[in-house]
């Protein structure tokens, strides 16, 4: 869900950024097409959770899901961040 | 949250034997003009051979370690991603959960995972309960109460197996736990499918279509339920500068125990209704349509949760009532 009264998300930019991140992840891990990769910006209200993060789920068929997190908003994620997080 | 291109998802919860599979088989077999992809937890229970029926193994996944509102169902993310590659073959998705499943991670999957949210929208949570065994289930299992708490629609099934007086009591129990769900009665899940499908219950436009039962405090003393509700109402307008920070703080600090919250708020000097809803700590609010000319500008807020600190919530709400008129 979105924050109260905030609807100004740049959906087109977010979509492009999300697709780029997926592509970088697929390339880095040489993933086959049947592996699901999802990208989400997590803005949790729980005081125990960190601030805005980008969560990447890598879901190979029949294998456990791998969660990769980058401590930055989705629009700010760079290829280098992903390389570092995947290492 | 509701765009035309998103696929509606109906979540079906309820205890084993309540009638979920009967309802599911009706959705798959009846000629209602729409095709549904169905995600089930047991292939064998569905009597229909259909390539749009997909089996899932519950995979609870924490996006943040231990954070309840960031807990999602990994299996649903995988399956929905797969189904989206077959887009155009179906009009909606029906998710059947196991009898003991926690509805929260299922619901949260549709808000937390951006890719799922982009392609689908949670249409409604439908909980099927068995009139013959509901009272017992409510006493014995917290899950039964939580499944009712999360519901937008409660199908009170097998009504032919109990006396009318028992049905009255059951309606009261359901209302005490969830004063905003629509209750539909059925014998063998023989209700019109239009009453459970394509309801748009999570749309802000349809928040609180059901008038909450503000007499729920009368039920509170009859049972020591694990999940209860609190309905707050004010005929006086609220101050947005007090209400908005308060509701955000409440959801942030008490969200682990607040299962669902819904409200329609009249702000001082604001011609439009403000609507708000949450699932645990996932909070959404926005201005909606204008108040109608003769419509009472009454603010209504309903909390459904575990161990609700009712006096604290009531006091906070009352403090949000605008204390003075707008300067003219």
Coordinates of C-alpha atoms in Angstrom, one line a residue, chain B residues 16 23 44 48 52 59 71 107 110 138 170 213 232 264 268 270 275 309 312:
Chain B
X16 CA -11.2 -27.8 6.7
X23 CA -17.3 -23.0 -3.6
X44 CA -6.9 -33.9 -5.1
X48 CA -12.1 -30.3 -12.0
X52 CA -5.6 -23.2 -14.9
X59 CA 6.3 -20.8 1.5
X71 CA 6.0 -11.4 5.7
X107 CA -3.0 -10.4 1.8
X110 CA -0.5 -8.3 -2.9
X138 CA -13.9 -20.1 17.6
X170 CA -23.3 -17.1 15.3
X213 CA -22.2 -2.7 14.1
X232 CA -15.3 4.7 16.9
X264 CA -14.2 7.2 6.6
X268 CA -12.8 20.1 9.4
X270 CA -12.8 19.6 3.9
X275 CA -10.8 7.1 3.5
X309 CA -6.0 -1.2 23.8
X312 CA -6.1 4.2 24.3

